Tab-separated table of C-alpha atoms in Angstrom:
chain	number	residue	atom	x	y	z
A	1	UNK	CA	0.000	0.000	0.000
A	2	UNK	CA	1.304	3.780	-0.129
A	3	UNK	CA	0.754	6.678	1.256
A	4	UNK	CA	1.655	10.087	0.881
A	5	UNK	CA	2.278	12.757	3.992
A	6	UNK	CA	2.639	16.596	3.506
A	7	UNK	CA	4.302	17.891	6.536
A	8	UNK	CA	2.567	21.469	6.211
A	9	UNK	CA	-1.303	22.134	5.858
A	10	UNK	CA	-0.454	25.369	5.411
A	11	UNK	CA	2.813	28.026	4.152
A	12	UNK	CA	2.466	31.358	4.442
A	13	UNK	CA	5.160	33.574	2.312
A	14	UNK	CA	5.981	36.948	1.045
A	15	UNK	CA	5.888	37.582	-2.454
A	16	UNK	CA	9.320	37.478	-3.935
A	17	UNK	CA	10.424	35.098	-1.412
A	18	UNK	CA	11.365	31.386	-1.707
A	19	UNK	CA	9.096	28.683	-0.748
A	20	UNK	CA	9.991	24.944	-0.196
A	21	UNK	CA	6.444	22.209	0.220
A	22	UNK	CA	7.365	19.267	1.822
A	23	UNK	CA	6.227	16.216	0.707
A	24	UNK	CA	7.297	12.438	1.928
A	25	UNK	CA	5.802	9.145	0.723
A	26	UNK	CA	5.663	5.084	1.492
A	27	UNK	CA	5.706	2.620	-0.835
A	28	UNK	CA	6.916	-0.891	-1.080
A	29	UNK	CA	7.042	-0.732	-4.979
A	30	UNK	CA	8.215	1.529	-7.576
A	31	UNK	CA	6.149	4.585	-8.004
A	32	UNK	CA	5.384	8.039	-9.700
A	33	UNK	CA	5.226	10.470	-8.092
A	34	UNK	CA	3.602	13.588	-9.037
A	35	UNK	CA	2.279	17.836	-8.026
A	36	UNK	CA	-0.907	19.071	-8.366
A	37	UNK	CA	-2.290	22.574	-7.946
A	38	UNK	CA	-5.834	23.431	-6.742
A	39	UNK	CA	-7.061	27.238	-7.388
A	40	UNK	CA	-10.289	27.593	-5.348
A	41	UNK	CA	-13.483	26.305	-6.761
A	42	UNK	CA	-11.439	23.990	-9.966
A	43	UNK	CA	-10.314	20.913	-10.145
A	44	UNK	CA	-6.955	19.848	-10.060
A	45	UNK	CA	-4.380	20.733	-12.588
A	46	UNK	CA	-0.978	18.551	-12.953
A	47	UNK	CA	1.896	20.658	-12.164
A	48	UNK	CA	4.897	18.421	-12.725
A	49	UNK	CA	5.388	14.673	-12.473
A	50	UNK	CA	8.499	12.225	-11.564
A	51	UNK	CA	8.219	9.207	-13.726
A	52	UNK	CA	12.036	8.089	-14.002
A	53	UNK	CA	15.605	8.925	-15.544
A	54	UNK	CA	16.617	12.629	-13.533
A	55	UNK	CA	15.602	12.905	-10.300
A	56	UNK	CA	14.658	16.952	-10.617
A	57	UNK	CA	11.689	17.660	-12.798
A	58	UNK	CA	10.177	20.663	-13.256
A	59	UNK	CA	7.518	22.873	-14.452
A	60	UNK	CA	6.908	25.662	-17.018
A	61	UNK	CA	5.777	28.222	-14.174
A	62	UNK	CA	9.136	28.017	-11.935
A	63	UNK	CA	8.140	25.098	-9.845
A	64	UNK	CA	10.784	22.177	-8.989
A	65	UNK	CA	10.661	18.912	-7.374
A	66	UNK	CA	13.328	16.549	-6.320
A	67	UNK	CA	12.618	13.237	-5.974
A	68	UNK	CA	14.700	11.513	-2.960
A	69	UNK	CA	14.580	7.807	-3.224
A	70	UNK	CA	16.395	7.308	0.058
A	71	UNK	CA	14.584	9.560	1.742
A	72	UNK	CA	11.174	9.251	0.014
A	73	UNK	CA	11.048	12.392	-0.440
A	74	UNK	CA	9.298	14.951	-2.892
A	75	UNK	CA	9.293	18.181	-2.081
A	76	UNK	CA	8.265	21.209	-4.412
A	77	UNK	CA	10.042	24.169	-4.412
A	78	UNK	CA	10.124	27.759	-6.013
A	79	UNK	CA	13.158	30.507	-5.394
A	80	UNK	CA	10.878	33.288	-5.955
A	81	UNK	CA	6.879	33.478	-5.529
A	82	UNK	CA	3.884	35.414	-6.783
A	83	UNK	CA	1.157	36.392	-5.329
A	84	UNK	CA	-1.010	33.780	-8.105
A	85	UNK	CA	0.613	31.213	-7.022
A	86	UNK	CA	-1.597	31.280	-3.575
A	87	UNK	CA	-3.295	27.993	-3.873
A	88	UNK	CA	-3.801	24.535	-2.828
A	89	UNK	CA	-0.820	21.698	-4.152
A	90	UNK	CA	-1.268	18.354	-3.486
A	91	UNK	CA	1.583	15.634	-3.425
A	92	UNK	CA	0.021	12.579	-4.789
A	93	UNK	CA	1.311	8.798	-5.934
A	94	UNK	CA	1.084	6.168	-7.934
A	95	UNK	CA	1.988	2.547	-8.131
A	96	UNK	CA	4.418	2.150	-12.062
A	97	UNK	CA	1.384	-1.006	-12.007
A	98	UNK	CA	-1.416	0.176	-10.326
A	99	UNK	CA	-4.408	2.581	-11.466
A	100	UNK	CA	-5.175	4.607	-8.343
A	101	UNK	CA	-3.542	7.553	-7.474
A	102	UNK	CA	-3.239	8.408	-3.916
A	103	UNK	CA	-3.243	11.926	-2.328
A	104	UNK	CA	-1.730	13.783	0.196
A	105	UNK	CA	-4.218	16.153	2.412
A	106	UNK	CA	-2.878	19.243	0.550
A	107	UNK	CA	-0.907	22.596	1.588
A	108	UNK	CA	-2.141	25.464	1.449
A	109	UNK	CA	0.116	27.999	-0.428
A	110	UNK	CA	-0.896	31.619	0.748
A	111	UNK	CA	1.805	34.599	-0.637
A	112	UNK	CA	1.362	37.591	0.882
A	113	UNK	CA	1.802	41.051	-0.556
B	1	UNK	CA	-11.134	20.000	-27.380
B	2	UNK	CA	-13.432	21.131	-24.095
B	3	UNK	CA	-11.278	18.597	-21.460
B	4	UNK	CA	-12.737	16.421	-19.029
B	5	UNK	CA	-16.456	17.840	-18.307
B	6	UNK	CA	-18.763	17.298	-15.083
B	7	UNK	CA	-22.001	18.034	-14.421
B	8	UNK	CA	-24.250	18.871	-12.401
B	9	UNK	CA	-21.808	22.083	-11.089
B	10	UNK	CA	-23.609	21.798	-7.818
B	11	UNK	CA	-26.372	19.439	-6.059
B	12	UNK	CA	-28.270	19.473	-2.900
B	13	UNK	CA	-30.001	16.562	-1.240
B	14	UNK	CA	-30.998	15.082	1.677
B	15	UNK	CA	-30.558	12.623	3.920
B	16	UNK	CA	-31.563	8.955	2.126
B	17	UNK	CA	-31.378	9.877	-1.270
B	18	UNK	CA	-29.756	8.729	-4.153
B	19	UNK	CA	-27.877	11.304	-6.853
B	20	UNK	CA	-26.180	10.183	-10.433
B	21	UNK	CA	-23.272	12.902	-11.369
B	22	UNK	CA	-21.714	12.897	-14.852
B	23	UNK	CA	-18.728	13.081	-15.934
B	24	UNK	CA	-17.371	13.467	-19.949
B	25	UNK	CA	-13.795	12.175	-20.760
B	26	UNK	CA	-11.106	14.028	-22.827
B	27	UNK	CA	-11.269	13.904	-26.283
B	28	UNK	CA	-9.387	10.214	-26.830
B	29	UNK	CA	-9.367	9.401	-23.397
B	30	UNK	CA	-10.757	5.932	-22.947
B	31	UNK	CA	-10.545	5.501	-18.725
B	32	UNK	CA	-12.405	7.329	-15.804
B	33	UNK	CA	-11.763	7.763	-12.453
B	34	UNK	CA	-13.701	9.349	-9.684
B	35	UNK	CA	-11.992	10.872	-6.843
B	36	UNK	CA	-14.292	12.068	-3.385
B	37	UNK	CA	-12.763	15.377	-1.918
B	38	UNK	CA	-14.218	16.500	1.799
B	39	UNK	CA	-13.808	20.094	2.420
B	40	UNK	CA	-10.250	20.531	3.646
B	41	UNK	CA	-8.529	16.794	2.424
B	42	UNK	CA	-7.206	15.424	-0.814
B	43	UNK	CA	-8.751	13.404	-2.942
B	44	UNK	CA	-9.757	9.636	-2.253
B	45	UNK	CA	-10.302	7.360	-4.784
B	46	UNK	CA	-13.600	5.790	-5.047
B	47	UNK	CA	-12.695	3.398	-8.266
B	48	UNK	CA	-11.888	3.659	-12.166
B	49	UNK	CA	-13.667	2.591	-15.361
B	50	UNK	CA	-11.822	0.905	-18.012
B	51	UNK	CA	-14.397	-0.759	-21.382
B	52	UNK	CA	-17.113	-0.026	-19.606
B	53	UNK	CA	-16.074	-2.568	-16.327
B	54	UNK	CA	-14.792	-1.078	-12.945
B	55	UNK	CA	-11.251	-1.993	-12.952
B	56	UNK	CA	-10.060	-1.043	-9.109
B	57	UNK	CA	-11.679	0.127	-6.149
B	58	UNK	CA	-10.951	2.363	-3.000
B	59	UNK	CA	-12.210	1.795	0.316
B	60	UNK	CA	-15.675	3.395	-0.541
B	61	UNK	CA	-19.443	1.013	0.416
B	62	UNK	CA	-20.904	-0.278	-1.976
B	63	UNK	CA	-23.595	2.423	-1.832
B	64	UNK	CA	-21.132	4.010	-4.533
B	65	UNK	CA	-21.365	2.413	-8.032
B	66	UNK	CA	-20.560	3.881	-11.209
B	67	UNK	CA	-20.910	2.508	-14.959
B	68	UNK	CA	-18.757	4.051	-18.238
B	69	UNK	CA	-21.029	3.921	-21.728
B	70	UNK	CA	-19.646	2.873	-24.721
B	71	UNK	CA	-18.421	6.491	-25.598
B	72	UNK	CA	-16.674	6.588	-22.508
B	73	UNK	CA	-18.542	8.820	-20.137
B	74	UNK	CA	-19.553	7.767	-16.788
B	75	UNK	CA	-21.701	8.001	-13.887
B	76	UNK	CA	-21.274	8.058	-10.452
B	77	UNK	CA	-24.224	6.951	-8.557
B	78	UNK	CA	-24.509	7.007	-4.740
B	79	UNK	CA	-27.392	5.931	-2.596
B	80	UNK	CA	-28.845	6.315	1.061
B	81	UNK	CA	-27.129	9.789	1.042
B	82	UNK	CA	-25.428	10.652	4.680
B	83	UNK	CA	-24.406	13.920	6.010
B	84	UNK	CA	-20.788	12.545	5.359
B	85	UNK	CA	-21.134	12.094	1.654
B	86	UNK	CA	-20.982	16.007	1.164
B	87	UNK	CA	-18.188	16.759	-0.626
B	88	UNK	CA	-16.429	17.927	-4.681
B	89	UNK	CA	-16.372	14.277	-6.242
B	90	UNK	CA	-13.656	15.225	-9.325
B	91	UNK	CA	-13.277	12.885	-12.035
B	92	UNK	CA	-10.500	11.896	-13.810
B	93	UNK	CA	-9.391	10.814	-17.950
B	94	UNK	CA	-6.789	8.868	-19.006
B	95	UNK	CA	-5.335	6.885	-21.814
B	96	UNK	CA	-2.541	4.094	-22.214
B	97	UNK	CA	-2.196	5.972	-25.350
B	98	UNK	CA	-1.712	9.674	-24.650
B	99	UNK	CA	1.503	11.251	-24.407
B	100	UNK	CA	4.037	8.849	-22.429
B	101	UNK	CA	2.611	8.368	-19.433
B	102	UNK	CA	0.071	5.585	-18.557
B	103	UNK	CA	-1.134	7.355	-15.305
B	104	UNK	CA	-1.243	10.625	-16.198
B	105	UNK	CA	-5.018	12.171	-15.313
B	106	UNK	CA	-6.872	15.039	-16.167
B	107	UNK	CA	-9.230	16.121	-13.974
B	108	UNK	CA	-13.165	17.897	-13.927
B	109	UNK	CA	-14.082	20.910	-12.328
B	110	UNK	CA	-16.300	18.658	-9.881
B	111	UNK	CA	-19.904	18.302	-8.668
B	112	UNK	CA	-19.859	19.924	-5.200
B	113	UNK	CA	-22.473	17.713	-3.326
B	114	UNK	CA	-24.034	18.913	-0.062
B	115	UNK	CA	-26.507	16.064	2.228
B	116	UNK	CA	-28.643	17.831	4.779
């Protein structure tokens, strides 16, 4: 079975600043892992996704992740935020066999002006 | 192409009843997956449709039960409503043939359900 644990419900940062979510996941089989982003009152949208090959992936709107095998780790960073990127991101994962995804409980981004 | 469409937008019933919510695929996506969200959690899967046969299951009673029509949409159908079914149910395309990624899922604006 997996599971997937964001250590933060919720990050408040300045604009301009740099933000770091933390996200940490169990798994006894290979998995992908992935971001998604949740603007109030929308479903989610895919932000960036680990399938394999390099370990940092990232996104088209300054987002990062680095997937730590050792430390199951997944965490999404940013060096420099805006205030449209206050919103809800969910860590979520995926068996490489399976069909379901599994979510984290989400953390809530809020950037302050 | 109009992505993965839901409807109703929003639904209110009551205690006991039974609702059907609807949910459209992605142009050439051939698999659905619905997803209940509580106000404040992630997503939990409730189970996904694959030629019109669920294909896996989350921990949801059986008073949840979908079907997927031959064009691919489904319905999500859940009876003997309780207070603790109110929630945004999303639902979810995909296709072992789009792009390179197997799991990769696009996701509904969701039916916000409320049970009083």
């Amino acid at each position: 079975a997996q599971s997937v644990t964001q250590l933060d419900s919720q990050v408040p940062v300045f604009e301009e600043a740099p933000v770091e979510l933390r996200c940490n996941y169990s798994s006894s089989v290979s998995v992908y892992l992935f971001w998604y982003v949740q603007y109030p009152n929308q479903g989610l949208q895919l932000l960036l996704k680990y399938l394999s090959g390099s370990t940092l992936v990232e996104s088209i709107n300054g987002f990062e992740a680095e997937f730590n095998k050792s430390q199951t780790s997944f965490h999404l960073r940013k060096p420099s935020v805006h205030i449209s990127d206050t919103a809800e991101y969910f860590c979520a994962v995926s068996g490489t066999g399976g069909f379901k995804t599994i979510f984290g409980a989400g953390t809530r981004l809020f950037v302050k002006a | 192409d109009a992505g993965v469409t839901q409807s109703p937008t929003h639904l209110i019933k009551t205690r006991g009843q039974q609702v059907t919510l609807r949910c459209s695929p992605k142009s050439g996506h051939d698999t659905v997956s619905w997803y209940q969200q509580a106000l404040g959690q992630g997503p939990q899967f409730i189970f996904q449709y694959y030629e019109e046969e669920e294909r896996q299951r989350g921990n949801f009673p059986d008073r949840f039960s979908g079907h997927q029509f031959p064009n691919y949409s489904s319905e999500l159908n859940v009876n003997a409503l309780l207070l603790g079914d109110s929630a945004l149910y999303l639902c979810a395309s995909s296709s072992p043939t789009s792009g390179a990624f197997y799991n990769e899922q696009f996701f509904g604006p969701g039916t916000r359900l409320t049970v009083l």
